[in-house]
C-alpha positions as a printed NumPy array, in Angstrom:
array([[-260.178, -117.127,  -61.709],
       [-257.492, -118.502,  -63.784],
       [-256.929, -121.707,  -65.65 ],
       [-253.676, -123.329,  -63.726],
       [-253.371, -125.739,  -66.169],
       [-253.939, -127.058,  -69.657],
       [-253.827, -130.755,  -70.432],
       [-253.427, -131.551,  -74.316],
       [-254.839, -135.246,  -75.932],
       [-254.44 , -135.728,  -80.49 ],
       [-254.368, -131.996,  -80.604],
       [-251.999, -130.357,  -83.466],
       [-248.644, -130.521,  -82.021],
       [-249.606, -132.367,  -79.265],
       [-249.603, -136.41 ,  -78.87 ],
       [-250.224, -135.708,  -74.564],
       [-248.976, -132.184,  -73.039],
       [-249.366, -130.738,  -69.906],
       [-247.968, -127.018,  -69.164],
       [-249.066, -125.43 ,  -66.049],
       [-249.817, -121.705,  -65.725],
       [-249.779, -119.263,  -63.341],
       [-252.238, -116.969,  -61.422],
       [-251.711, -113.158,  -64.   ],
       [-249.021, -112.504,  -66.529],
       [-247.782, -115.905,  -68.722],
       [-245.032, -115.324,  -71.189],
       [-244.567, -119.256,  -73.347],
       [-241.311, -119.134,  -75.615],
       [-240.655, -121.708,  -77.855],
       [-238.879, -121.914,  -81.574],
       [-240.607, -121.801,  -84.701],
       [-243.448, -124.625,  -85.264],
       [-242.908, -126.267,  -81.744],
       [-247.178, -125.457,  -80.613],
       [-246.688, -121.695,  -79.419],
       [-250.047, -121.005,  -81.151],
       [-251.271, -124.695,  -80.996],
       [-251.874, -124.117,  -77.519],
       [-253.171, -120.085,  -77.181],
       [-255.836, -121.681,  -79.779],
       [-256.303, -124.25 ,  -77.891],
       [-257.364, -121.873,  -74.912],
       [-259.93 , -120.25 ,  -76.902],
       [-261.499, -123.946,  -77.398],
       [-262.942, -123.126,  -73.919],
       [-265.158, -119.889,  -75.372],
       [-265.284, -120.85 ,  -78.948],
       [-265.385, -124.535,  -79.97 ],
       [-263.751, -123.385,  -83.701],
       [-264.597, -125.29 ,  -86.517],
       [-261.807, -128.461,  -86.43 ],
       [-260.372, -130.532,  -89.485],
       [-258.557, -133.305,  -89.652],
       [-254.791, -130.368,  -89.575],
       [-256.228, -130.189,  -85.738],
       [-255.742, -133.306,  -85.685],
       [-252.257, -135.341,  -84.135],
       [-250.921, -136.428,  -87.543],
       [-248.22 , -138.117,  -86.903],
       [-251.015, -140.894,  -85.265],
       [-253.388, -140.096,  -87.632],
       [-249.792, -141.719,  -90.326],
       [-250.64 , -144.692,  -87.104],
       [-254.852, -145.218,  -88.731],
       [-254.131, -148.988,  -88.847],
       [-253.431, -149.759,  -85.48 ],
       [-254.635, -147.307,  -83.256],
       [-258.108, -146.33 ,  -85.794],
       [-259.294, -149.271,  -86.977],
       [-262.112, -150.032,  -84.559],
       [-262.752, -146.444,  -82.931],
       [-262.372, -143.303,  -85.172],
       [-259.687, -140.599,  -83.623],
       [-261.435, -137.816,  -81.369],
       [-259.378, -134.706,  -79.394],
       [-259.713, -134.02 ,  -75.91 ],
       [-258.451, -130.824,  -74.477],
       [-259.028, -130.088,  -70.228],
       [-258.634, -127.135,  -68.438],
       [-257.986, -127.062,  -64.782],
       [-259.46 , -124.039,  -63.638],
       [-258.107, -122.087,  -59.902],
       [-260.122, -120.065,  -57.863],
       [-259.609, -118.171,  -54.57 ],
       [-263.305, -116.704,  -53.099],
       [-264.059, -114.913,  -49.683],
       [-266.834, -115.403,  -47.987],
       [-266.933, -111.998,  -47.145],
       [-266.978, -110.713,  -50.981],
       [-270.505, -110.273,  -52.337],
       [-268.825, -108.906,  -55.076],
       [-267.162, -111.832,  -56.46 ],
       [-269.463, -114.063,  -58.521],
       [-267.455, -116.82 ,  -59.789],
       [-268.719, -119.302,  -58.032],
       [-272.014, -119.188,  -60.125],
       [-269.678, -119.768,  -63.023],
       [-267.954, -122.556,  -61.518],
       [-270.589, -123.808,  -59.969],
       [-271.523, -126.944,  -63.009],
       [-268.296, -128.218,  -62.726],
       [-267.575, -128.3  ,  -58.273],
       [-269.483, -130.689,  -55.867],
       [-270.971, -129.521,  -51.567],
       [-268.278, -132.033,  -51.335],
       [-265.072, -130.864,  -52.693],
       [-266.938, -127.201,  -51.863],
       [-266.495, -127.716,  -48.2  ],
       [-262.986, -129.983,  -48.058],
       [-261.571, -126.233,  -50.343],
       [-262.406, -124.467,  -47.013],
       [-260.22 , -122.524,  -45.144],
       [-260.456, -120.858,  -41.804],
       [-259.071, -117.112,  -41.871],
       [-259.834, -114.692,  -38.592],
       [-264.057, -114.262,  -38.78 ],
       [-264.348, -114.574,  -42.528],
       [-263.397, -117.904,  -44.416],
       [-261.778, -118.444,  -47.568],
       [-262.567, -121.091,  -50.463],
       [-259.372, -122.265,  -52.885],
       [-261.817, -123.813,  -55.542],
       [-260.471, -126.486,  -58.427],
       [-262.394, -126.853,  -61.485],
       [-262.252, -129.609,  -64.237],
       [-263.818, -128.881,  -67.426],
       [-263.339, -131.881,  -70.335],
       [-264.179, -131.262,  -73.338],
       [-263.733, -134.01 ,  -76.168],
       [-264.258, -133.783,  -80.288],
       [-265.232, -137.487,  -80.471],
       [-267.067, -139.25 ,  -83.864],
       [-270.819, -139.54 ,  -83.279],
       [-271.546, -143.321,  -81.858],
       [-274.066, -143.965,  -84.494],
       [-271.494, -143.317,  -87.024],
       [-269.398, -145.518,  -86.401],
       [-269.98 , -148.421,  -88.472],
       [-270.364, -146.409,  -91.712],
       [-266.45 , -145.565,  -90.208],
       [-265.553, -148.458,  -90.456],
       [-266.848, -149.905,  -93.415],
       [-265.37 , -147.008,  -94.801],
       [-261.84 , -147.717,  -94.036],
       [-261.835, -151.034,  -95.201],
       [-260.836, -149.211,  -98.843],
       [-258.444, -147.45 ,  -97.144],
       [-255.023, -148.344,  -98.004],
       [-252.497, -144.831,  -98.02 ],
       [-252.553, -142.414,  -95.406],
       [-253.81 , -139.7  ,  -97.672],
       [-256.859, -141.685,  -98.431],
       [-257.022, -141.871,  -94.372],
       [-257.274, -138.165,  -94.104],
       [-259.591, -138.105,  -96.715],
       [-261.495, -140.358,  -96.006],
       [-261.357, -139.195,  -91.581],
       [-262.658, -135.19 ,  -93.713],
       [-265.668, -136.637,  -94.97 ],
       [-266.688, -138.134,  -92.254],
       [-266.204, -134.78 ,  -89.35 ],
       [-269.239, -133.184,  -90.113],
       [-270.358, -136.592,  -87.886],
       [-268.057, -134.672,  -85.842],
       [-269.082, -133.056,  -82.565],
       [-268.09 , -131.516,  -78.805],
       [-268.765, -133.339,  -75.332],
       [-268.122, -131.186,  -72.815],
       [-267.451, -133.204,  -69.498],
       [-266.822, -132.379,  -65.491],
       [-262.924, -134.062,  -65.403],
       [-263.462, -134.244,  -61.999],
       [-267.006, -136.686,  -62.292],
       [-267.185, -137.378,  -65.952],
       [-270.468, -136.296,  -65.502],
       [-272.545, -134.516,  -69.007],
       [-271.903, -130.601,  -68.159],
       [-274.385, -127.857,  -70.703],
       [-272.207, -125.909,  -73.663],
       [-273.334, -122.349,  -71.948],
       [-271.754, -123.232,  -69.305],
       [-268.372, -124.02 ,  -70.605],
       [-268.467, -122.213,  -72.929],
       [-269.043, -118.971,  -70.286],
       [-267.066, -119.36 ,  -68.298],
       [-264.218, -116.808,  -69.683],
       [-264.107, -114.205,  -71.74 ],
       [-261.59 , -115.137,  -74.29 ],
       [-259.96 , -112.71 ,  -76.564],
       [-256.892, -113.87 ,  -79.407],
       [-255.538, -111.419,  -80.933],
       [-253.06 , -112.826,  -83.694],
       [-250.289, -112.49 ,  -84.862],
       [-251.473, -111.002,  -88.133],
       [-252.392, -107.684,  -86.491],
       [-254.432, -104.839,  -89.106],
       [-256.676, -101.7  ,  -89.008],
       [-258.705, -103.933,  -89.815],
       [-258.486, -106.371,  -86.938],
       [-258.923, -102.407,  -84.277],
       [-261.878, -101.311,  -87.459],
       [-263.87 , -104.444,  -86.917],
       [-263.431, -104.564,  -82.738],
       [-264.513,  -99.997,  -82.38 ],
       [-267.508, -101.315,  -84.705],
       [-268.888, -103.706,  -82.38 ],
       [-268.189, -101.524,  -79.929],
       [-270.55 ,  -98.306,  -81.325],
       [-273.006, -100.968,  -82.814],
       [-274.138, -102.34 ,  -79.229],
       [-274.056,  -98.456,  -77.983],
       [-276.11 ,  -97.562,  -81.21 ],
       [-278.962, -100.461,  -80.116],
       [-280.142,  -98.308,  -76.413],
       [-283.382,  -97.857,  -77.727],
       [-283.153,  -93.642,  -77.379],
       [-279.9  ,  -93.827,  -79.771],
       [-281.714,  -96.199,  -82.018],
       [-284.64 ,  -93.036,  -82.192],
       [-282.364,  -90.715,  -82.26 ],
       [-280.127,  -91.92 ,  -84.999],
       [-283.633,  -92.987,  -87.   ],
       [-284.95 ,  -89.041,  -87.541],
       [-280.836,  -88.591,  -88.297],
       [-281.703,  -90.918,  -91.721],
       [-285.563,  -89.138,  -91.94 ],
       [-283.348,  -85.266,  -91.944],
       [-279.987,  -87.411,  -93.847],
       [-283.832,  -88.255,  -96.752],
       [-285.324,  -84.777,  -97.005],
       [-281.364,  -83.23 ,  -97.387],
       [-280.853,  -85.574, -100.485],
       [-283.998,  -85.173, -101.996],
       [-284.085,  -81.111, -101.892],
       [-280.132,  -81.905, -103.441],
       [-280.708,  -84.673, -106.195],
       [-284.834,  -83.065, -107.458],
       [-283.58 ,  -82.   , -110.352],
       [-282.493,  -85.796, -110.867],
       [-285.746,  -87.179, -109.185],
       [-288.338,  -85.002, -111.353],
       [-286.749,  -86.111, -114.198],
       [-287.625,  -89.92 , -112.887],
       [-290.489,  -89.371, -111.806],
       [-291.894,  -88.324, -114.408],
       [-291.272,  -91.441, -116.229],
       [-292.335,  -93.79 , -113.577],
       [-295.567,  -91.541, -114.113],
       [-295.66 ,  -91.883, -117.998],
       [-295.214,  -95.139, -117.862],
       [-299.52 ,  -95.812, -118.968],
       [-299.047,  -99.812, -118.679],
       [-296.277,  -99.644, -122.106],
       [-295.111, -102.763, -119.91 ],
       [-298.082, -104.385, -118.86 ],
       [-297.375, -103.29 , -115.441],
       [-301.217, -102.17 , -114.05 ],
       [-302.305, -105.606, -115.112],
       [-300.125, -106.553, -111.648],
       [-301.624, -103.661, -109.721],
       [-298.563, -102.345, -109.7  ],
       [-296.446,  -98.793, -109.851],
       [-293.182,  -97.328, -109.637],
       [-292.452,  -95.49 , -106.742],
       [-289.025,  -93.865, -105.918],
       [-287.96 ,  -92.719, -102.527],
       [-284.417,  -92.378, -100.678],
       [-283.676,  -94.715,  -98.219],
       [-279.892,  -93.194,  -96.617],
       [-278.877,  -97.813,  -95.655],
       [-276.484,  -95.659,  -93.28 ],
       [-274.295,  -97.283,  -90.756],
       [-273.224,  -94.613,  -87.739],
       [-270.342,  -97.201,  -87.455],
       [-269.199,  -97.353,  -91.234],
       [-268.694,  -94.061,  -90.844],
       [-266.008,  -94.333,  -87.585],
       [-262.432,  -94.363,  -88.416],
       [-259.315,  -94.578,  -86.832],
       [-256.868,  -92.318,  -87.657],
       [-253.528,  -91.467,  -86.236],
       [-251.751,  -87.086,  -85.281],
       [-248.512,  -86.545,  -86.157],
       [-247.917,  -84.423,  -82.713],
       [-245.642,  -82.457,  -84.022],
       [-246.911,  -81.074,  -87.55 ],
       [-250.278,  -81.569,  -86.193],
       [-251.492,  -83.205,  -89.441],
       [-253.191,  -87.286,  -88.998],
       [-252.811,  -89.705,  -91.467],
       [-254.811,  -93.157,  -92.134],
       [-254.389,  -95.716,  -89.638],
       [-252.95 ,  -98.291,  -92.6  ],
       [-249.977,  -95.886,  -93.118],
       [-248.577,  -95.719,  -89.142],
       [-245.586,  -97.43 ,  -88.571],
       [-246.43 , -101.264,  -88.034],
       [-244.552, -101.088,  -84.866],
       [-247.02 ,  -98.034,  -84.282],
       [-249.594,  -99.724,  -85.412],
       [-248.865, -103.727,  -83.441],
       [-249.094, -101.48 ,  -80.522],
       [-252.549,  -99.308,  -80.965],
       [-254.221, -102.664,  -82.212],
       [-253.177, -104.219,  -78.755],
       [-253.446, -101.564,  -76.754],
       [-257.45 , -101.016,  -78.398],
       [-257.806, -104.889,  -78.12 ],
       [-256.908, -104.726,  -74.418],
       [-259.333, -101.609,  -73.288],
       [-262.105, -100.953,  -75.629],
       [-264.125, -103.281,  -73.425],
       [-263.599, -102.937,  -69.357],
       [-263.724, -105.938,  -67.411],
       [-266.35 , -106.03 ,  -64.288],
       [-264.405, -107.421,  -60.646],
       [-265.851, -109.975,  -59.949],
       [-268.315, -110.434,  -62.903],
       [-266.746, -110.725,  -65.991],
       [-263.732, -113.373,  -66.03 ],
       [-261.434, -112.732,  -69.493],
       [-258.082, -114.131,  -70.313],
       [-256.368, -112.613,  -73.03 ],
       [-253.905, -114.542,  -75.961],
       [-251.358, -111.843,  -77.23 ],
       [-249.408, -114.073,  -80.276],
       [-246.304, -112.683,  -80.93 ],
       [-246.703, -109.4  ,  -78.772],
       [-243.234, -108.62 ,  -79.727],
       [-243.465, -108.58 ,  -84.041],
       [-242.18 , -105.611,  -85.064],
       [-241.319, -103.664,  -81.862],
       [-238.279, -102.002,  -80.538],
       [-236.422, -103.764,  -78.195],
       [-237.009, -100.715,  -75.47 ],
       [-240.781, -100.903,  -77.32 ],
       [-241.238, -104.56 ,  -75.784],
       [-239.685, -103.847,  -72.144],
       [-243.262, -101.096,  -72.269],
       [-245.466, -103.185,  -73.962],
       [-244.818, -106.492,  -71.375],
       [-244.71 , -103.349,  -68.353],
       [-248.388, -102.448,  -69.179],
       [-249.03 , -106.063,  -69.542],
       [-247.59 , -107.673,  -66.051],
       [-249.181, -104.03 ,  -64.417],
       [-252.87 , -104.65 ,  -65.997]])
């Protein structure tokens, strides 16, 4: 299952733009500020409807506000054409569950093709996202527009209305409403930005460890570890704790605590998160010494970050459908390493 085509209207660099994709690896090449990053952000909206600012609207259109948006406020449209082929005898493929809200039975039957004893379906779903001003706010928008004299004033005015905008999700083929949860659940979209640091890897690895520690068996083990750590700290800090305990016991209502039925009690409660103890270092294979990831060369860190962010969570075939958006994969890499990275991605 993959996005076969995306159409962008009034989003960033794009006034009315369509791009087709192939199944598998797609490499997007273009000059600086031509819209490559904006295109990746638009893809990510299918999995994460992040907050929109006035800078996400096409500025060339906003400059013509007096003619284009005197009656209706500007909006953003993103349309995704999703393609998937499924076989009747493939019991592992659950993609149909994700696509059902965007398909009609008529379309499913029309896509049926006989293939020997088994039939296959070539399914095409269209999902449309529209970011627009709420209808009840339109009168206020028109009134506010009457006081606008310049493009800068219009941008400032529009920004005050953004909290009255919302995302609308529809089945693009039938133009019927779709549930937000169904739309955002089709793909798991991972976006690896050009600015890749050791913190990015740390965030992902810690998330994996946090998930592991939430199982019932591990929760109990960690609770016992924290109790043991508390007891050990009490032994180490015994002189200091005894001194403070003496102060608390001798308070004798000097500042009136007893009147409020309050007494001071001390304890040690180590607030230890297992994920905070996890670090990723690099080891020199010749000298056998280790250094923090942040001290490693940018090129190799680039490779390490990409690899770990891709491989941390394995995809279950037929159940998980992931899109990986990788911005500037060649950053800081020697051409030979670029070649090897793309060979790895293509194989993946």
